[in-house]
mmCIF file of C-alpha atoms in Angstrom:
data_model
loop_
_atom_site.group_PDB
_atom_site.id
_atom_site.type_symbol
_atom_site.label_atom_id
_atom_site.label_comp_id
_atom_site.label_asym_id
_atom_site.label_seq_id
_atom_site.Cartn_x
_atom_site.Cartn_y
_atom_site.Cartn_z
ATOM 1 C CA MET A 3 47.292 153.402 117.474
ATOM 2 C CA THR A 4 50.866 153.897 116.328
ATOM 3 C CA LYS A 5 51.292 154.333 112.591
ATOM 4 C CA TYR A 6 52.842 150.872 112.164
ATOM 5 C CA PRO A 7 51.581 148.687 115.045
ATOM 6 C CA VAL A 8 52.975 145.401 113.642
ATOM 7 C CA VAL A 9 56.529 144.422 112.738
ATOM 8 C CA ILE A 10 57.198 141.400 110.533
ATOM 9 C CA TYR A 11 60.738 140.352 111.365
ATOM 10 C CA GLY A 12 62.147 138.163 108.608
ATOM 11 C CA ALA A 13 59.909 139.678 105.951
ATOM 12 C CA SER A 14 62.070 138.581 103.019
ATOM 13 C CA GLY A 15 61.241 134.907 103.572
ATOM 14 C CA TYR A 16 58.411 132.760 102.255
ATOM 15 C CA THR A 17 56.338 132.924 105.435
ATOM 16 C CA GLY A 18 56.979 136.613 106.107
ATOM 17 C CA ARG A 19 55.563 137.436 102.701
ATOM 18 C CA LEU A 20 52.353 135.553 103.533
ATOM 19 C CA VAL A 21 51.990 137.326 106.877
ATOM 20 C CA ALA A 22 52.208 140.610 104.974
ATOM 21 C CA GLU A 23 49.496 139.415 102.589
ATOM 22 C CA TYR A 24 46.986 138.893 105.384
ATOM 23 C CA LEU A 25 47.965 141.991 107.338
ATOM 24 C CA ARG A 26 47.033 143.787 104.134
ATOM 25 C CA GLU A 27 43.709 141.901 104.064
ATOM 26 C CA TYR A 28 43.000 143.147 107.588
ATOM 27 C CA GLN A 29 44.118 146.669 106.617
ATOM 28 C CA LEU A 30 46.727 146.640 109.366
ATOM 29 C CA PRO A 31 49.806 148.827 108.712
ATOM 30 C CA PHE A 32 53.150 147.095 109.257
ATOM 31 C CA ILE A 33 56.908 147.351 109.090
ATOM 32 C CA ALA A 34 58.658 144.709 106.981
ATOM 33 C CA ALA A 35 62.054 144.294 108.643
ATOM 34 C CA GLY A 36 65.240 142.311 108.199
ATOM 35 C CA ARG A 37 68.894 142.545 107.305
ATOM 36 C CA ASN A 38 68.478 142.914 103.536
ATOM 37 C CA PRO A 39 66.052 145.684 102.496
ATOM 38 C CA GLU A 40 66.393 144.863 98.795
ATOM 39 C CA ALA A 41 65.343 141.264 99.396
ATOM 40 C CA ILE A 42 62.484 142.428 101.609
ATOM 41 C CA GLN A 43 61.175 144.801 98.958
ATOM 42 C CA ALA A 44 61.440 142.061 96.332
ATOM 43 C CA ALA A 45 59.347 139.816 98.613
ATOM 44 C CA MET A 46 56.791 142.552 99.246
ATOM 45 C CA ASP A 47 56.474 143.177 95.512
ATOM 46 C CA LYS A 48 55.136 139.609 95.169
ATOM 47 C CA VAL A 49 52.324 140.142 97.697
ATOM 48 C CA PRO A 50 48.949 140.319 95.918
ATOM 49 C CA GLY A 51 47.511 143.828 96.158
ATOM 50 C CA ILE A 52 50.526 145.190 98.024
ATOM 51 C CA GLU A 53 50.007 148.583 96.394
ATOM 52 C CA THR A 54 46.994 149.065 98.679
ATOM 53 C CA ALA A 55 48.887 148.160 101.886
ATOM 54 C CA GLU A 56 50.329 150.697 104.284
ATOM 55 C CA TYR A 57 53.811 149.511 105.115
ATOM 56 C CA LYS A 58 57.478 150.397 105.052
ATOM 57 C CA VAL A 59 60.677 148.403 104.662
ATOM 58 C CA VAL A 60 63.303 148.798 107.394
ATOM 59 C CA LYS A 61 66.828 147.399 107.590
ATOM 60 C CA VAL A 62 67.787 146.083 111.013
ATOM 61 C CA ASP A 63 70.726 144.104 112.342
ATOM 62 C CA HIS A 64 70.112 140.895 114.264
ATOM 63 C CA ASN A 65 71.078 142.034 117.736
ATOM 64 C CA GLU A 66 69.012 142.924 120.757
ATOM 65 C CA ALA A 67 69.823 146.657 120.868
ATOM 66 C CA SER A 68 68.939 147.242 117.204
ATOM 67 C CA LEU A 69 65.737 145.236 117.513
ATOM 68 C CA VAL A 70 64.620 147.097 120.642
ATOM 69 C CA GLU A 71 65.063 150.400 118.818
ATOM 70 C CA LEU A 72 62.988 149.130 115.890
ATOM 71 C CA PHE A 73 60.243 147.708 118.102
ATOM 72 C CA ARG A 74 59.798 150.777 120.334
ATOM 73 C CA ASP A 75 56.702 152.166 118.584
ATOM 74 C CA ALA A 76 55.099 148.822 117.677
ATOM 75 C CA LYS A 77 52.546 146.691 119.515
ATOM 76 C CA VAL A 78 53.064 143.209 118.002
ATOM 77 C CA ILE A 79 56.154 141.432 116.684
ATOM 78 C CA CYS A 80 55.597 138.656 114.125
ATOM 79 C CA ASN A 81 58.873 136.739 114.033
ATOM 80 C CA THR A 82 59.498 134.317 111.148
ATOM 81 C CA VAL A 83 63.282 133.950 111.471
ATOM 82 C CA GLY A 84 64.191 130.343 112.285
ATOM 83 C CA PRO A 85 65.472 127.992 113.445
ATOM 84 C CA PHE A 86 64.339 129.849 116.533
ATOM 85 C CA ALA A 87 66.711 128.043 118.874
ATOM 86 C CA ARG A 88 69.487 129.804 116.956
ATOM 87 C CA PHE A 89 67.925 133.157 116.136
ATOM 88 C CA GLY A 90 64.810 133.640 118.259
ATOM 89 C CA THR A 91 65.976 134.476 121.767
ATOM 90 C CA GLU A 92 67.275 137.960 120.901
ATOM 91 C CA VAL A 93 63.900 138.795 119.350
ATOM 92 C CA VAL A 94 61.957 137.589 122.413
ATOM 93 C CA LYS A 95 64.184 139.696 124.663
ATOM 94 C CA ALA A 96 63.874 142.761 122.446
ATOM 95 C CA ALA A 97 60.079 142.532 122.217
ATOM 96 C CA LEU A 98 59.849 142.326 126.015
ATOM 97 C CA GLU A 99 62.159 145.307 126.468
ATOM 98 C CA ALA A 100 60.189 147.345 123.935
ATOM 99 C CA GLY A 101 56.831 146.418 125.483
ATOM 100 C CA CYS A 102 55.475 144.406 122.536
ATOM 101 C CA HIS A 103 53.439 141.237 122.208
ATOM 102 C CA TYR A 104 55.483 138.451 120.604
ATOM 103 C CA ILE A 105 54.258 135.743 118.216
ATOM 104 C CA ASP A 106 56.252 133.459 115.938
ATOM 105 C CA THR A 107 56.013 130.397 113.694
ATOM 106 C CA THR A 108 58.190 127.935 115.579
ATOM 107 C CA GLY A 109 57.450 124.340 116.522
ATOM 108 C CA GLU A 110 60.685 123.874 118.504
ATOM 109 C CA GLN A 111 59.443 122.498 121.806
ATOM 110 C CA GLN A 112 62.661 122.671 123.802
ATOM 111 C CA TRP A 113 63.299 126.288 122.833
ATOM 112 C CA MET A 114 59.692 127.154 123.684
ATOM 113 C CA MET A 115 60.184 125.690 127.152
ATOM 114 C CA GLU A 116 63.303 127.802 127.569
ATOM 115 C CA MET A 117 61.408 130.942 126.568
ATOM 116 C CA ARG A 118 58.516 130.049 128.873
ATOM 117 C CA ASP A 119 60.810 129.575 131.851
ATOM 118 C CA ALA A 120 63.017 132.587 131.147
ATOM 119 C CA PHE A 121 60.469 135.178 130.020
ATOM 120 C CA GLY A 122 56.896 133.948 130.560
ATOM 121 C CA ASP A 123 56.426 135.646 133.939
ATOM 122 C CA ALA A 124 58.049 138.885 132.755
ATOM 123 C CA TYR A 125 55.703 139.064 129.763
ATOM 124 C CA ALA A 126 52.711 138.408 132.023
ATOM 125 C CA GLN A 127 53.752 141.122 134.470
ATOM 126 C CA LYS A 128 53.806 143.604 131.595
ATOM 127 C CA GLY A 129 50.434 142.433 130.281
ATOM 128 C CA LEU A 130 52.054 141.043 127.126
ATOM 129 C CA LEU A 131 51.553 137.832 125.181
ATOM 130 C CA LEU A 132 54.410 135.418 124.470
ATOM 131 C CA ALA A 133 52.969 132.968 121.915
ATOM 132 C CA PRO A 134 55.518 130.899 120.014
ATOM 133 C CA GLY A 135 53.930 128.443 117.586
ATOM 134 C CA THR A 136 51.380 130.843 116.102
ATOM 135 C CA ALA A 137 51.255 129.023 112.772
ATOM 136 C CA TYR A 138 49.245 126.377 110.928
ATOM 137 C CA MET A 139 51.266 123.471 112.263
ATOM 138 C CA HIS A 140 50.293 123.064 115.924
ATOM 139 C CA SER A 141 47.710 125.891 116.039
ATOM 140 C CA VAL A 142 45.069 124.053 114.008
ATOM 141 C CA SER A 143 45.705 120.905 116.045
ATOM 142 C CA ASN A 144 45.265 123.098 119.122
ATOM 143 C CA ILE A 145 41.850 124.170 117.800
ATOM 144 C CA ALA A 146 40.862 120.507 117.361
ATOM 145 C CA ALA A 147 42.069 119.716 120.875
ATOM 146 C CA GLU A 148 40.049 122.553 122.371
ATOM 147 C CA VAL A 149 36.924 121.391 120.552
ATOM 148 C CA CYS A 150 37.403 117.913 122.053
ATOM 149 C CA LEU A 151 37.800 119.456 125.505
ATOM 150 C CA GLU A 152 34.413 121.135 125.154
ATOM 151 C CA GLU A 153 32.963 117.660 125.810
ATOM 152 C CA PRO A 154 32.743 116.995 129.593
ATOM 153 C CA GLY A 155 34.905 114.174 130.900
ATOM 154 C CA ILE A 156 37.695 114.393 128.313
ATOM 155 C CA ASP A 157 41.165 114.456 129.860
ATOM 156 C CA SER A 158 43.505 112.927 127.264
ATOM 157 C CA LEU A 159 44.453 114.167 123.793
ATOM 158 C CA ASP A 160 46.028 112.330 120.864
ATOM 159 C CA VAL A 161 46.811 114.719 118.010
ATOM 160 C CA ALA A 162 48.012 114.245 114.413
ATOM 161 C CA CYS A 163 48.863 116.939 111.864
ATOM 162 C CA ILE A 164 49.048 115.650 108.269
ATOM 163 C CA PRO A 165 49.899 118.283 105.623
ATOM 164 C CA THR A 166 50.527 117.803 101.910
ATOM 165 C CA GLY A 167 53.372 119.684 100.291
ATOM 166 C CA VAL A 168 57.052 120.401 100.707
ATOM 167 C CA PRO A 169 58.430 122.411 103.651
ATOM 168 C CA THR A 170 60.459 125.541 102.976
ATOM 169 C CA VAL A 171 64.235 125.557 103.492
ATOM 170 C CA GLY A 172 63.744 127.332 106.834
ATOM 171 C CA SER A 173 61.133 124.828 107.985
ATOM 172 C CA THR A 174 63.309 121.881 106.981
ATOM 173 C CA ARG A 175 66.281 123.323 108.873
ATOM 174 C CA THR A 176 64.048 123.640 111.902
ATOM 175 C CA VAL A 177 62.974 119.997 111.552
ATOM 176 C CA MET A 178 66.593 118.914 111.300
ATOM 177 C CA ASN A 179 67.396 120.934 114.399
ATOM 178 C CA THR A 180 64.898 118.839 116.378
ATOM 179 C CA ALA A 181 67.101 115.793 115.756
ATOM 180 C CA SER A 182 69.601 117.234 118.211
ATOM 181 C CA VAL A 183 67.259 118.239 121.054
ATOM 182 C CA GLU A 184 65.064 116.558 123.647
ATOM 183 C CA ALA A 185 61.360 116.015 123.016
ATOM 184 C CA ARG A 186 58.511 115.514 125.501
ATOM 185 C CA TRP A 187 54.896 114.419 125.631
ATOM 186 C CA LEU A 188 52.481 114.804 128.530
ATOM 187 C CA GLU A 189 51.653 111.762 130.643
ATOM 188 C CA ASN A 190 49.795 111.771 133.963
ATOM 189 C CA GLY A 191 50.217 115.530 134.194
ATOM 190 C CA GLU A 192 53.985 115.503 133.653
ATOM 191 C CA LEU A 193 56.105 116.174 130.587
ATOM 192 C CA TYR A 194 58.220 113.076 130.056
ATOM 193 C CA LEU A 195 61.257 112.644 127.838
ATOM 194 C CA LEU A 196 60.914 110.604 124.646
ATOM 195 C CA GLU A 197 63.863 108.342 123.946
ATOM 196 C CA ASN A 198 65.117 108.737 120.344
ATOM 197 C CA SER A 199 61.931 110.626 119.494
ATOM 198 C CA MET A 200 62.616 111.193 115.800
ATOM 199 C CA ALA A 201 62.750 107.434 115.254
ATOM 200 C CA MET A 202 59.353 106.869 116.902
ATOM 201 C CA ARG A 203 57.236 106.335 113.839
ATOM 202 C CA SER A 204 53.448 106.151 113.770
ATOM 203 C CA GLU A 205 51.098 105.109 110.997
ATOM 204 C CA VAL A 206 48.107 107.444 110.995
ATOM 205 C CA ALA A 207 44.786 106.639 109.333
ATOM 206 C CA VAL A 208 43.874 109.839 107.501
ATOM 207 C CA PRO A 209 40.387 110.610 106.139
ATOM 208 C CA GLY A 210 40.491 110.637 102.347
ATOM 209 C CA MET A 211 43.515 108.333 102.113
ATOM 210 C CA THR A 212 43.412 104.592 101.457
ATOM 211 C CA SER A 213 46.910 104.186 102.904
ATOM 212 C CA THR A 214 48.247 105.393 106.235
ATOM 213 C CA ALA A 215 50.557 108.386 106.642
ATOM 214 C CA LEU A 216 53.949 108.044 108.308
ATOM 215 C CA ALA A 217 54.155 110.482 111.223
ATOM 216 C CA LEU A 218 56.816 111.419 113.780
ATOM 217 C CA PRO A 219 56.832 113.236 117.141
ATOM 218 C CA TRP A 220 58.477 116.205 115.361
ATOM 219 C CA GLY A 221 60.419 117.350 118.390
ATOM 220 C CA GLY A 222 57.486 116.707 120.720
ATOM 221 C CA GLY A 223 55.258 119.422 119.272
ATOM 222 C CA CYS A 224 53.702 122.524 120.788
ATOM 223 C CA VAL A 225 50.379 121.047 121.899
ATOM 224 C CA PRO A 226 51.679 118.897 124.810
ATOM 225 C CA LEU A 227 53.604 121.903 126.105
ATOM 226 C CA TRP A 228 50.559 124.199 125.987
ATOM 227 C CA TYR A 229 48.597 121.710 128.111
ATOM 228 C CA ALA A 230 51.401 120.925 130.564
ATOM 229 C CA GLU A 231 49.882 123.171 133.241
ATOM 230 C CA ASP A 232 46.232 122.832 132.209
ATOM 231 C CA SER A 233 44.147 121.104 134.873
ATOM 232 C CA ARG A 234 41.777 119.724 132.221
ATOM 233 C CA VAL A 235 44.447 117.555 130.561
ATOM 234 C CA ASN A 236 46.377 114.595 131.992
ATOM 235 C CA ASN A 237 47.856 113.171 128.786
ATOM 236 C CA CYS A 238 48.754 114.639 125.407
ATOM 237 C CA LYS A 239 50.639 113.210 122.441
ATOM 238 C CA GLN A 240 51.290 114.875 119.088
ATOM 239 C CA VAL A 241 52.663 113.562 115.789
ATOM 240 C CA THR A 242 53.198 115.205 112.412
ATOM 241 C CA GLY A 243 53.657 113.622 109.006
ATOM 242 C CA PHE A 244 53.651 114.907 105.458
ATOM 243 C CA THR A 245 51.649 112.781 103.034
ATOM 244 C CA ASP A 246 54.809 112.404 100.939
ATOM 245 C CA ARG A 247 56.137 109.129 102.403
ATOM 246 C CA GLN A 248 59.422 109.432 100.539
ATOM 247 C CA LEU A 249 60.036 112.779 102.234
ATOM 248 C CA MET A 250 59.230 111.316 105.631
ATOM 249 C CA GLU A 251 61.514 108.337 105.070
ATOM 250 C CA ALA A 252 64.295 110.748 104.103
ATOM 251 C CA ILE A 253 63.810 112.638 107.361
ATOM 252 C CA LEU A 254 64.033 109.358 109.292
ATOM 253 C CA GLN A 255 67.272 108.496 107.530
ATOM 254 C CA ILE A 256 68.711 111.905 108.338
ATOM 255 C CA CYS A 257 67.833 111.449 111.996
ATOM 256 C CA LYS A 258 69.516 108.048 111.969
ATOM 257 C CA HIS A 259 72.556 109.623 110.315
ATOM 258 C CA TYR A 260 72.613 112.268 113.059
ATOM 259 C CA GLU A 261 72.604 109.671 115.829
ATOM 260 C CA GLU A 262 75.343 107.620 114.186
ATOM 261 C CA ASN A 263 77.612 110.364 112.846
ATOM 262 C CA LEU A 264 76.832 113.840 114.175
ATOM 263 C CA ALA A 265 75.723 113.502 117.794
ATOM 264 C CA GLN A 266 79.266 113.730 119.131
ATOM 265 C CA LEU A 267 80.187 116.862 117.146
ATOM 266 C CA SER A 268 80.218 120.345 118.648
ATOM 267 C CA LYS A 269 77.023 122.395 118.427
ATOM 268 C CA GLU A 270 78.519 124.577 115.700
ATOM 269 C CA GLU A 271 79.622 121.585 113.643
ATOM 270 C CA GLN A 272 76.202 119.982 114.056
ATOM 271 C CA GLU A 273 74.481 123.133 112.772
ATOM 272 C CA VAL A 274 76.602 123.205 109.625
ATOM 273 C CA ALA A 275 76.068 119.511 108.916
ATOM 274 C CA LEU A 276 72.316 119.587 109.608
ATOM 275 C CA ASN A 277 71.871 122.664 107.405
ATOM 276 C CA GLU A 278 73.582 120.865 104.540
ATOM 277 C CA LEU A 279 71.330 117.847 105.009
ATOM 278 C CA ALA A 280 68.204 120.015 105.185
ATOM 279 C CA ASP A 281 69.120 121.906 102.030
ATOM 280 C CA GLY A 282 69.442 118.562 100.272
ATOM 281 C CA VAL A 283 65.893 117.605 101.278
ATOM 282 C CA THR A 284 64.395 120.960 100.260
ATOM 283 C CA PRO A 285 66.494 122.376 97.417
ATOM 284 C CA GLY A 286 64.809 125.781 97.092
ATOM 285 C CA MET A 287 61.846 128.043 97.802
ATOM 286 C CA PRO A 288 58.590 126.177 97.095
ATOM 287 C CA PRO A 289 55.988 127.775 94.806
ATOM 288 C CA ARG A 290 52.880 129.442 96.186
ATOM 289 C CA GLU A 291 50.449 126.787 97.394
ATOM 290 C CA ASN A 292 47.539 125.530 95.301
ATOM 291 C CA ARG A 293 44.263 124.789 97.125
ATOM 292 C CA ASN A 294 43.593 121.846 94.798
ATOM 293 C CA VAL A 295 46.935 120.249 95.631
ATOM 294 C CA HIS A 296 48.121 121.326 99.075
ATOM 295 C CA ARG A 297 45.478 119.881 101.359
ATOM 296 C CA VAL A 298 45.841 119.271 105.073
ATOM 297 C CA VAL A 299 44.127 117.216 107.771
ATOM 298 C CA ASP A 300 44.360 117.704 111.530
ATOM 299 C CA ILE A 301 42.903 115.063 113.824
ATOM 300 C CA CYS A 302 42.460 115.031 117.580
ATOM 301 C CA TYR A 303 41.085 112.150 119.624
ATOM 302 C CA GLY A 304 39.892 113.277 123.028
ATOM 303 C CA LYS A 305 39.484 110.455 125.522
ATOM 304 C CA GLY A 306 37.894 110.068 128.946
ATOM 305 C CA ASN A 307 36.910 107.186 131.181
ATOM 306 C CA ASN A 308 33.827 106.278 129.151
ATOM 307 C CA LYS A 309 33.835 108.356 125.988
ATOM 308 C CA ILE A 310 35.878 109.328 122.938
ATOM 309 C CA VAL A 311 35.566 112.497 120.895
ATOM 310 C CA LYS A 312 37.118 112.848 117.459
ATOM 311 C CA CYS A 313 37.566 116.286 115.916
ATOM 312 C CA THR A 314 38.751 116.399 112.304
ATOM 313 C CA ILE A 315 39.693 119.651 110.587
ATOM 314 C CA VAL A 316 40.112 119.356 106.823
ATOM 315 C CA GLY A 317 41.742 122.243 105.025
ATOM 316 C CA ASN A 318 44.238 123.466 102.472
ATOM 317 C CA CYS A 319 47.412 125.521 102.083
ATOM 318 C CA ALA A 320 49.335 125.218 105.358
ATOM 319 C CA TYR A 321 51.621 128.182 104.720
ATOM 320 C CA LEU A 322 48.774 130.461 103.639
ATOM 321 C CA GLN A 323 46.990 129.457 106.837
ATOM 322 C CA THR A 324 50.087 130.470 108.793
ATOM 323 C CA GLY A 325 49.993 133.912 107.205
ATOM 324 C CA LEU A 326 46.341 134.309 108.147
ATOM 325 C CA ILE A 327 46.789 132.965 111.695
ATOM 326 C CA GLN A 328 49.647 135.384 112.354
ATOM 327 C CA ALA A 329 47.707 138.333 110.941
ATOM 328 C CA TYR A 330 44.479 137.477 112.790
ATOM 329 C CA VAL A 331 46.222 137.106 116.152
ATOM 330 C CA ALA A 332 48.169 140.327 115.520
ATOM 331 C CA ARG A 333 44.941 142.175 114.740
ATOM 332 C CA GLN A 334 43.286 140.985 117.956
ATOM 333 C CA LEU A 335 46.340 142.023 119.958
ATOM 334 C CA VAL A 336 46.471 145.458 118.341
ATOM 335 C CA ARG A 337 42.783 145.875 119.240
ATOM 336 C CA GLY A 338 43.549 144.993 122.856
ATOM 337 C CA GLN A 339 41.452 141.826 122.699
ATOM 338 C CA SER A 340 43.921 139.269 124.051
ATOM 339 C CA ARG A 341 42.304 136.854 126.507
ATOM 340 C CA ALA A 342 45.575 135.804 128.101
ATOM 341 C CA VAL A 343 49.060 137.132 128.800
ATOM 342 C CA GLY A 344 52.436 135.557 129.394
ATOM 343 C CA PHE A 345 53.348 132.253 127.732
ATOM 344 C CA GLN A 346 50.169 131.058 126.019
ATOM 345 C CA SER A 347 48.923 129.274 122.922
ATOM 346 C CA PRO A 348 47.273 131.329 120.169
ATOM 347 C CA CYS A 349 43.958 129.633 120.986
ATOM 348 C CA ALA A 350 44.233 130.760 124.610
ATOM 349 C CA ALA A 351 45.046 134.273 123.435
ATOM 350 C CA VAL A 352 42.224 134.831 120.934
ATOM 351 C CA GLY A 353 39.800 131.921 121.381
ATOM 352 C CA HIS A 354 39.814 128.629 119.480
ATOM 353 C CA ARG A 355 36.378 129.100 117.941
ATOM 354 C CA GLU A 356 37.316 132.614 116.856
ATOM 355 C CA LEU A 357 40.590 131.457 115.305
ATOM 356 C CA PHE A 358 38.791 128.666 113.474
ATOM 357 C CA GLY A 359 36.222 131.195 112.284
ATOM 358 C CA ALA A 360 38.983 133.256 110.686
ATOM 359 C CA LEU A 361 40.281 130.189 108.816
ATOM 360 C CA GLN A 362 36.770 129.159 107.814
ATOM 361 C CA SER A 363 35.909 132.630 106.525
ATOM 362 C CA TYR A 364 38.777 132.439 104.032
ATOM 363 C CA GLY A 365 37.860 128.915 102.902
ATOM 364 C CA PHE A 366 40.855 127.293 104.554
ATOM 365 C CA ALA A 367 39.141 124.841 106.918
ATOM 366 C CA ALA A 368 36.054 122.771 107.688
ATOM 367 C CA MET A 369 35.401 120.805 110.869
ATOM 368 C CA LYS A 370 33.590 117.634 111.908
ATOM 369 C CA THR A 371 33.166 116.381 115.461
ATOM 370 C CA GLU A 372 32.040 112.877 116.490
ATOM 371 C CA VAL A 373 31.264 111.659 120.007
ATOM 372 C CA ILE A 374 31.341 108.018 121.093
ATOM 373 C CA ASP A 375 29.948 107.386 124.580
#
């Protein structure tokens, strides 16, 4: 093993700090990298028990050549720098050139499709994993979907992710970015385009809530894309909605504002305007999550000709879960235990039961499955 087999790129941010926390838990040495070493060190200083971690801080510019040089001696790149449609492609290219597995925290469906088409085969040929979306949002829903598919005869998936809390500035910018891109769900084995997807609202009945939660397609989601070439699945829909209805209504209004006022602007002008809107929704870095407050529910209905399966995963602390998911997948990759290469979901790479076991072992999740036939 190289001395530092994992690189966290974007380690000064909220999520990067949490990835470092769980790499420390797994006793996995890492490089904390980014453009501002002082900010990175300040972030690392906030990681519980960081004095027992083996790591180093490295300054790196955001360009392919510099990133390749940094990645040369690593095995896994954990990228947390979003929106990924703006900043992720150089990192994917650099990881491939350096011979590293690549995982990130995106949920940007269109960009994921671009990465799949441009680099999926090249990663597979090198025996490397390309797994965008290795984070709580989408990955836990993917676990629930896989549990439903364990039941024979299930061929359709209807997924909802319902977290409690406030997204970070980076996450909110990513959400705003989805207002300007296409979104797709899977129907009859084909990914089809949703018209005005961010205005397609759903009311989701959530266990533990007497009122429904407002949910949106959220750019189409990762789960339909992961099943687009899976012979087990004909149909897959995914929605996401924070339990804070006021926040969700604000996102709907921003999407309406985009359609009416920003859609005709240049890409650069759209980015500036959407960033300003996102920063207004999420004014600053949120505090560390509290298990008694920041609870999450992921639901998947699996359907077949004559049966329905419902898998519900109840948990807490979405961002902490992201840190653990990234670290667990990185550990399995460093150990050479990936089950799949090329463009794959984290569940395909490390096993959905195994990934759930990691979350369960830290008290982040519990599962219930019901079959109606």
